[in-house]
Tab-separated table of C-alpha atoms in Angstrom:
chain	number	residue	atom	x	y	z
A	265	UNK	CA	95.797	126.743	89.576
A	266	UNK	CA	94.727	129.011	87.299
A	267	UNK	CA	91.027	127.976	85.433
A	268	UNK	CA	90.945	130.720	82.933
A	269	UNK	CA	91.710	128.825	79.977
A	270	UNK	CA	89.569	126.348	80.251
A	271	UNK	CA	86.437	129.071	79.416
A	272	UNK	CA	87.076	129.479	76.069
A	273	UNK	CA	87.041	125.141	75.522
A	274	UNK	CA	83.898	124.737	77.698
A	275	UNK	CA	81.822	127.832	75.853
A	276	UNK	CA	82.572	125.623	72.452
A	277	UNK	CA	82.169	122.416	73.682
A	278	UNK	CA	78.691	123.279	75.434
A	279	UNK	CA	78.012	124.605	72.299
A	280	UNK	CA	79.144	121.858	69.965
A	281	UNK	CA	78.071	119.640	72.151
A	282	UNK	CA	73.757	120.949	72.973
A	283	UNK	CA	74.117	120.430	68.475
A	284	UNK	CA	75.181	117.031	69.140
A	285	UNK	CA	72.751	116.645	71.784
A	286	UNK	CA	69.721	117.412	69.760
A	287	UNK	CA	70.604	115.178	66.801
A	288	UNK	CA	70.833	112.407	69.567
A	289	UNK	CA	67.604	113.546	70.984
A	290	UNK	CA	66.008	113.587	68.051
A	291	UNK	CA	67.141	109.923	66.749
A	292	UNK	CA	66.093	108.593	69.954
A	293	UNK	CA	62.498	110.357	69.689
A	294	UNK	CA	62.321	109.226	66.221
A	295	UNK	CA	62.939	105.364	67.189
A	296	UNK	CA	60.475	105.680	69.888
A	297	UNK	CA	57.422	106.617	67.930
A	298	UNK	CA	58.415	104.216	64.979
A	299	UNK	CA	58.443	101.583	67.835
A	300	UNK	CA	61.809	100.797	66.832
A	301	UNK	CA	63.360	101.638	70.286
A	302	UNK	CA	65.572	98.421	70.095
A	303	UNK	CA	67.747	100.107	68.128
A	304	UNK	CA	68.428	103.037	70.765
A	305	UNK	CA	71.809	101.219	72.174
A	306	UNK	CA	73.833	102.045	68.342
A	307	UNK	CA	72.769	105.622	69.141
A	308	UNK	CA	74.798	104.819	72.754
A	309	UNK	CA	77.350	102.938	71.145
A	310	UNK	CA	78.074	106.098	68.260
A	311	UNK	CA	78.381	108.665	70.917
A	312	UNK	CA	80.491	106.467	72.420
A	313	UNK	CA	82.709	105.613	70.235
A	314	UNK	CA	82.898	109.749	68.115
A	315	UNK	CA	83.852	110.727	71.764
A	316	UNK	CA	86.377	108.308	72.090
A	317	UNK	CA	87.577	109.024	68.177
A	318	UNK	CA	87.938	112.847	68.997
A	319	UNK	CA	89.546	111.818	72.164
A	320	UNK	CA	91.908	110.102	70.199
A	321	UNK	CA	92.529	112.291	67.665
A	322	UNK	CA	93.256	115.256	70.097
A	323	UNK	CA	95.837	113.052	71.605
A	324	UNK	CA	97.893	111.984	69.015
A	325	UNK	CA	98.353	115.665	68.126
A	326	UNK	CA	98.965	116.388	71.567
A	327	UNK	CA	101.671	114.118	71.546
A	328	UNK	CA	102.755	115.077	68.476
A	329	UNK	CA	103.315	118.807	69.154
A	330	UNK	CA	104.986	117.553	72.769
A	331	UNK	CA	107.245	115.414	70.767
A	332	UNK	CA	108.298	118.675	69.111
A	333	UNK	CA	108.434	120.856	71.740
A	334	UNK	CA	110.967	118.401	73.258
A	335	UNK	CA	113.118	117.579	70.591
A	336	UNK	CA	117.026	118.478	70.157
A	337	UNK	CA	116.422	119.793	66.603
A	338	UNK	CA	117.811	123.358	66.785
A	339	UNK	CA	114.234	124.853	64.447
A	340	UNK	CA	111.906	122.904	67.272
A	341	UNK	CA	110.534	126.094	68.868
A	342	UNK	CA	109.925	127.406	65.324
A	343	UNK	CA	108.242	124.749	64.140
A	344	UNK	CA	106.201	124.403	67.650
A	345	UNK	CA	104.578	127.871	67.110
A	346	UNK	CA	104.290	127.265	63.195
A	347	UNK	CA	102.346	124.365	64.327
A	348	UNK	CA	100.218	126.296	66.989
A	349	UNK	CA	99.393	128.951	64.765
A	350	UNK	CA	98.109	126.757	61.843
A	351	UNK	CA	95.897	124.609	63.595
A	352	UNK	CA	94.879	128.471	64.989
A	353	UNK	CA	94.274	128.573	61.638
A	354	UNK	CA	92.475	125.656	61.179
A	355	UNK	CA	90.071	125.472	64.130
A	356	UNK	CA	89.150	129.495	63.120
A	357	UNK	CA	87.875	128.288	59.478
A	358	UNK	CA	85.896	125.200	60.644
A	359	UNK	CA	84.382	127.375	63.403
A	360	UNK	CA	83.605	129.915	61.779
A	361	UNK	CA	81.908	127.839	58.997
A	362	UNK	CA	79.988	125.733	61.655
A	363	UNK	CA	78.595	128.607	63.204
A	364	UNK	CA	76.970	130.141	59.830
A	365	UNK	CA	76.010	126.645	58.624
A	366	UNK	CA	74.347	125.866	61.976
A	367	UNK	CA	72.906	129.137	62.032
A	368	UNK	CA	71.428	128.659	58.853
A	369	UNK	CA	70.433	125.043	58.873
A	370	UNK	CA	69.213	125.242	62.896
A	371	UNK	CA	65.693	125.618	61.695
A	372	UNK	CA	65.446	122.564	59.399
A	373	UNK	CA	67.702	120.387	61.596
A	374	UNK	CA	64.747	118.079	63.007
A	375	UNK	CA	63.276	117.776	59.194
A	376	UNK	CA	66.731	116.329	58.208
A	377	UNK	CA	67.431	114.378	61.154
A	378	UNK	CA	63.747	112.930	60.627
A	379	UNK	CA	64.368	112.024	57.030
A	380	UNK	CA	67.701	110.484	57.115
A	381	UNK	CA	66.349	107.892	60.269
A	382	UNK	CA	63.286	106.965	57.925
A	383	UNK	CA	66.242	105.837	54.950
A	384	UNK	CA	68.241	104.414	57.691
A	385	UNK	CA	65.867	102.246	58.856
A	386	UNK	CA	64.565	101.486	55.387
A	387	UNK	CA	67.690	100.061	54.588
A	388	UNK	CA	70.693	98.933	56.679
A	389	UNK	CA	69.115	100.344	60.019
A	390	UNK	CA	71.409	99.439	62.525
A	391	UNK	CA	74.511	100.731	61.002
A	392	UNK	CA	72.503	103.519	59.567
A	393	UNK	CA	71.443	104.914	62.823
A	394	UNK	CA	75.337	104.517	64.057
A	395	UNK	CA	76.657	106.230	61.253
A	396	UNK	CA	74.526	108.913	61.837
A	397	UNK	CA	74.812	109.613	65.273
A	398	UNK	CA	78.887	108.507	64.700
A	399	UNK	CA	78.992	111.347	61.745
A	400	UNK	CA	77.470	114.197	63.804
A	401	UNK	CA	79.062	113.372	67.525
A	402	UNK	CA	82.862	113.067	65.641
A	403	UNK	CA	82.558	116.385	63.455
A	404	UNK	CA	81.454	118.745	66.764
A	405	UNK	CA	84.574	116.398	68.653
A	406	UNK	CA	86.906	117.165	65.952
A	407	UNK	CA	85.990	121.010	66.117
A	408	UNK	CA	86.453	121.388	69.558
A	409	UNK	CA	90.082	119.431	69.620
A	410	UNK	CA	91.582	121.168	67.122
A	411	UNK	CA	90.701	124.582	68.612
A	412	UNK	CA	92.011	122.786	72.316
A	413	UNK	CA	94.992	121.788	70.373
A	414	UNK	CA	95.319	125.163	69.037
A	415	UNK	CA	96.104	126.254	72.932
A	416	UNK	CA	98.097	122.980	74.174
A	417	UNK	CA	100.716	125.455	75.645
A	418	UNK	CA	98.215	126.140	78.381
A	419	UNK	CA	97.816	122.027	79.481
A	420	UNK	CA	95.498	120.115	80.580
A	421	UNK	CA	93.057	123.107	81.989
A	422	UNK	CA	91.232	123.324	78.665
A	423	UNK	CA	90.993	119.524	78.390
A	424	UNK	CA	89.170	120.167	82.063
A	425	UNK	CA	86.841	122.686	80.699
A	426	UNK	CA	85.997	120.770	77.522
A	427	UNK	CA	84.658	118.217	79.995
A	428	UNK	CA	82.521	120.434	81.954
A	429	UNK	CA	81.212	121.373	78.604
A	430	UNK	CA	80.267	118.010	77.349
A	431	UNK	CA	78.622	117.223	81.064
A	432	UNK	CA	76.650	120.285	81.007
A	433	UNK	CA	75.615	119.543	77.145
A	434	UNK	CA	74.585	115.568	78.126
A	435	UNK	CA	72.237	117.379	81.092
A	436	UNK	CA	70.730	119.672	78.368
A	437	UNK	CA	69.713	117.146	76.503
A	438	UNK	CA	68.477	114.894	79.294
A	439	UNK	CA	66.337	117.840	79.973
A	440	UNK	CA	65.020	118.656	76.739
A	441	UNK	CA	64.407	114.677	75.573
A	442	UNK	CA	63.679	112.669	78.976
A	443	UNK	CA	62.235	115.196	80.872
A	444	UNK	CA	60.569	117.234	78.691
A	445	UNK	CA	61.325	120.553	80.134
A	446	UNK	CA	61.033	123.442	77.514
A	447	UNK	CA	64.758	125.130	76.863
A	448	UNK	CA	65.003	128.586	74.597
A	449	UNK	CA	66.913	126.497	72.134
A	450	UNK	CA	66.949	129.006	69.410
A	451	UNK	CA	67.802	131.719	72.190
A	452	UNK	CA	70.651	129.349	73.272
A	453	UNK	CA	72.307	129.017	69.894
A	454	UNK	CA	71.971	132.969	69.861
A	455	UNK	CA	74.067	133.470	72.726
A	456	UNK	CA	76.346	131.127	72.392
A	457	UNK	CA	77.017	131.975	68.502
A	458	UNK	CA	78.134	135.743	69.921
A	459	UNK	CA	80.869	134.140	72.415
A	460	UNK	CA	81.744	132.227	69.848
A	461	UNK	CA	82.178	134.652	67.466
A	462	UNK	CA	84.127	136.863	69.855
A	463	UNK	CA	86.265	133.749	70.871
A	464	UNK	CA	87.390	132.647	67.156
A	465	UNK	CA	87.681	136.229	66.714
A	466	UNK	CA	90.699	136.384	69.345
A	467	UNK	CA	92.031	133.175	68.362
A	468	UNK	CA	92.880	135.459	65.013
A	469	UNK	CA	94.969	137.536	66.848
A	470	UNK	CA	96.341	134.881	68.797
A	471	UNK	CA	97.267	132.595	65.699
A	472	UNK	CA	98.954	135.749	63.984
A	473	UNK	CA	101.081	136.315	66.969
A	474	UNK	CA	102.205	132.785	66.638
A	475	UNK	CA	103.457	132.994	63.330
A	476	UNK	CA	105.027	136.692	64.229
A	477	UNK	CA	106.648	135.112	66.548
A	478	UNK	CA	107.723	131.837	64.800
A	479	UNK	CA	109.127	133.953	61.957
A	480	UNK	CA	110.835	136.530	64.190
A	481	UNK	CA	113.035	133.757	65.834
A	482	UNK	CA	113.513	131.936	62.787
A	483	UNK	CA	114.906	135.156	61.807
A	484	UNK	CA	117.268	135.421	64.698
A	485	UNK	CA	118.680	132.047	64.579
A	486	UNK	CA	119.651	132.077	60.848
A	487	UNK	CA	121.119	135.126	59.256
A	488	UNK	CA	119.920	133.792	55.980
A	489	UNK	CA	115.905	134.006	57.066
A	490	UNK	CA	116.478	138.031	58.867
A	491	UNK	CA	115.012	139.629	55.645
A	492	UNK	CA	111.365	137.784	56.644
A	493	UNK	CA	110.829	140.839	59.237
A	494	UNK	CA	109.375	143.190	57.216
A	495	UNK	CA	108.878	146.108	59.754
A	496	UNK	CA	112.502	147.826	61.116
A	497	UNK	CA	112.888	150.828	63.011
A	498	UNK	CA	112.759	152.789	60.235
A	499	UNK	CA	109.166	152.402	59.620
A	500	UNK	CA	107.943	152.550	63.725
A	501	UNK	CA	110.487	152.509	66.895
A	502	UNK	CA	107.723	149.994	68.665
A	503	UNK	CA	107.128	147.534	66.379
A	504	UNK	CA	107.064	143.488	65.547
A	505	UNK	CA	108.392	141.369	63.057
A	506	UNK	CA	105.798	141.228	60.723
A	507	UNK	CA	102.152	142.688	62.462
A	508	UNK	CA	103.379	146.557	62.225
A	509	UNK	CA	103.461	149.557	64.764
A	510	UNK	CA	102.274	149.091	68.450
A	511	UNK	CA	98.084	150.340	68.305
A	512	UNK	CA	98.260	150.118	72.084
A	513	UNK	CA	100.026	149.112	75.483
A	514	UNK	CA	98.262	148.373	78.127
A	515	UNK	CA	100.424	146.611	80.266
A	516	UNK	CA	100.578	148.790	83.198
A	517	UNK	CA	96.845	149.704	82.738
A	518	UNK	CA	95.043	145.974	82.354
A	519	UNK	CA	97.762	143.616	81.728
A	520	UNK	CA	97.336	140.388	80.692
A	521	UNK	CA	98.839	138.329	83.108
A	522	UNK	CA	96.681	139.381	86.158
A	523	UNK	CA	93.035	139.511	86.448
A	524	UNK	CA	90.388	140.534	84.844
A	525	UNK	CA	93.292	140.611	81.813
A	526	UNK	CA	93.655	136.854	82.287
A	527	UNK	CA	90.046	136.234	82.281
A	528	UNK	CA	89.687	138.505	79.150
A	529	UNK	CA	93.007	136.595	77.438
A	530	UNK	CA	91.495	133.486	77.648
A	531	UNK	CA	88.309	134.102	76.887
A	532	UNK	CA	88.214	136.554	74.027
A	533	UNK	CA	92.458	136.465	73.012
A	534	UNK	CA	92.711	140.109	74.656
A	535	UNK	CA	96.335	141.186	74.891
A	536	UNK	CA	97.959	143.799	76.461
A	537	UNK	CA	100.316	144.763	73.689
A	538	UNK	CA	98.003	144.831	69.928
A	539	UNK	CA	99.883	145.688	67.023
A	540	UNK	CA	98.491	146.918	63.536
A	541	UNK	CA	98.332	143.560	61.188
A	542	UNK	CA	95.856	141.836	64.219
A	543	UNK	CA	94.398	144.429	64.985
A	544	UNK	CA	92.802	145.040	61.312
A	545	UNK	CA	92.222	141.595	61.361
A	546	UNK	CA	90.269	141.375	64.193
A	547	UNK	CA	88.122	143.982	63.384
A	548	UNK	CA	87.498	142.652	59.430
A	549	UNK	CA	86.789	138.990	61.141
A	550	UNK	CA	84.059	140.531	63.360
A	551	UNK	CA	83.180	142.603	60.204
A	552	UNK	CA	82.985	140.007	58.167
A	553	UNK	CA	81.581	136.684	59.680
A	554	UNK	CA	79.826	138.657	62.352
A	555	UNK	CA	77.734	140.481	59.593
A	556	UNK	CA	77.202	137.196	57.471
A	557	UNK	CA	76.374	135.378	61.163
A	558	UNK	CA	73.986	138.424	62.587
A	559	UNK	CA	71.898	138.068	59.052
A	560	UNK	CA	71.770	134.650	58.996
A	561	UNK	CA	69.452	135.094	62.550
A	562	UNK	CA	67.214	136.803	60.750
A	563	UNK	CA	66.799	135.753	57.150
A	564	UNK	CA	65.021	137.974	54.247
A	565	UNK	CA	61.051	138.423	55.157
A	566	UNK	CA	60.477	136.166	51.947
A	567	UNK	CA	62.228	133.631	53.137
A	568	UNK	CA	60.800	133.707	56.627
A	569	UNK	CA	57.013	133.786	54.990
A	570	UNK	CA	58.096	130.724	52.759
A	571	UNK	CA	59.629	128.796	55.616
A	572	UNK	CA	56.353	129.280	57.801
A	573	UNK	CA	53.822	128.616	55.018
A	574	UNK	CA	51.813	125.268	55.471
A	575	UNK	CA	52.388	122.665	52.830
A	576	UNK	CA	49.416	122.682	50.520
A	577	UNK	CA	47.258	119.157	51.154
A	578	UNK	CA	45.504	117.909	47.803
């Protein structure tokens, strides 16, 4: 049985998953020293039940896309990779957005956490703890099964490594908020962010060969829908439908079928055979977010000095 795939699912779900873990930690901490630890079992009960709502949600589009991969309609396949390639699409915008915001916001996280227990329990505090804890569990679950939906071609391996993820995340935060043992957080979030980044980055190529592929045997089965290849031999002899002229082949060199190509696949969307459209993309994506994501680590010096300044006492 191969394990590969589930690397990529259990990188983002540790991830998603130490976030969750801290807001958790910190609500819990935060009951404690206002003596309200009474309330601690709606923190239990909204991890419980965000788990069990991503659960849920991953599937029902699970089923969904199984439904269509089985069905008699003659466009099926063609709609199952249109489908595969847009939540591609999907999970590659909210990731890439979490990771800046998280990046950005890591720093003032315990601040907000702080502040929005204090008007929870001024209130409604039951339900305003739940809600919380609900909100923040369910929007790291959602992330994480769209990008595992994204890759339900490959099973129930990622679902296995999503697991891992979430066990090894729960015993990260048991360290850092029962035990008290100091964890590099900020160094975590570091490392993590860069597999990340280099994971979303080859789900770009991946979701682009999806809809290359979805288009170039929509084009076969109905004369009508050839002219959506845009690339003939005319322009390249090795070429795809719509991504351009082979960059490389690699297939007899590290293919992507056999180790360490199967590793790298899985992990980072390597393939053996990159054409031009992808292969521009990849390289803006890293370009792009990677720049905005590196600078985020390491904001303007003004910033930093304003951040670390005391607040003045009167």
């Amino acid at each position: 049985m191969d394990f590969s795939s589930a690397l990529p699912t259990f990188v983002i779900t540790l991830r998603e998953g130490v976030e969750a873990a801290l807001v958790v930690g910190i609500v819990l901490a935060c009951l404690k020293k206002a003596k309200q630890s009474y309330l601690s079992w709606w923190v239990y009960a909204a991890v419980a039940v965000g788990i069990a709502a991503s659960g849920i949600v991953g599937v029902l589009l699970s089923q969904a896309a199984q439904a269509l991969s089985q069905s008699q309609n003659p466009y099926a396949a063609t709609l199952e990779l249109f489908l595969e390639a847009i939540f591609g699409l999907v999970a590659i915008v909210m990731l890439s957005w979490m990771l800046i915001w998280m990046t950005k916001q890591a720093r003032f996280m315990k601040t907000q956490v702080e502040g929005a227990i204090e008007q929870a329990m001024a209130t409604n505090a039951g339900w305003g703890v739940f809600t919380l804890v609900f909100v923040a569990v369910l929007r790291e679950g959602f992330e994480t099964v769209l990008f595992i939906v994204a890759k339900f071609q490959q099973g129930l391996i990622p679902s296995l490594g999503s697991l891992a993820g979430l066990s090894v995340a729960a015993a990260i935060g048991a360290l850092l908020f029962k035990w008290g043992i100091k964890i590099n957080i900020r160094r975590f979030f570091q490392v993590m962010g860069v597999l990340l980044l280099l994971i979303v980055s080859g789900l770009v190529v991946s979701s682009l060969g999806h809809f290359d592929t979805a288009i170039a045997t929509l084009a076969q089965s109905d004369r009508q829908s050839a002219g959506m290849c845009v690339f003939y031999e005319k322009f390249t002899k090795v070429h795809s439908c719509n991504l351009g002229g082979l960059v490389w082949n690699a297939t007899k060199v590290l293919p992507e079928d056999k180790f360490p190509g199967l590793l790298l696949s899985a992990l980072f969307g390597y393939t053996d055979k990159l054409y031009l459209v992808p292969a521009i993309a990849y390289i803006g994506f890293l370009i792009s977010i990677g720049g905005i994501y590196f600078r985020s680590l390491n904001p303007p010096s003004s910033k930093r000095a304003h951040i670390a300044a005391p607040a003045k006492t009167n």
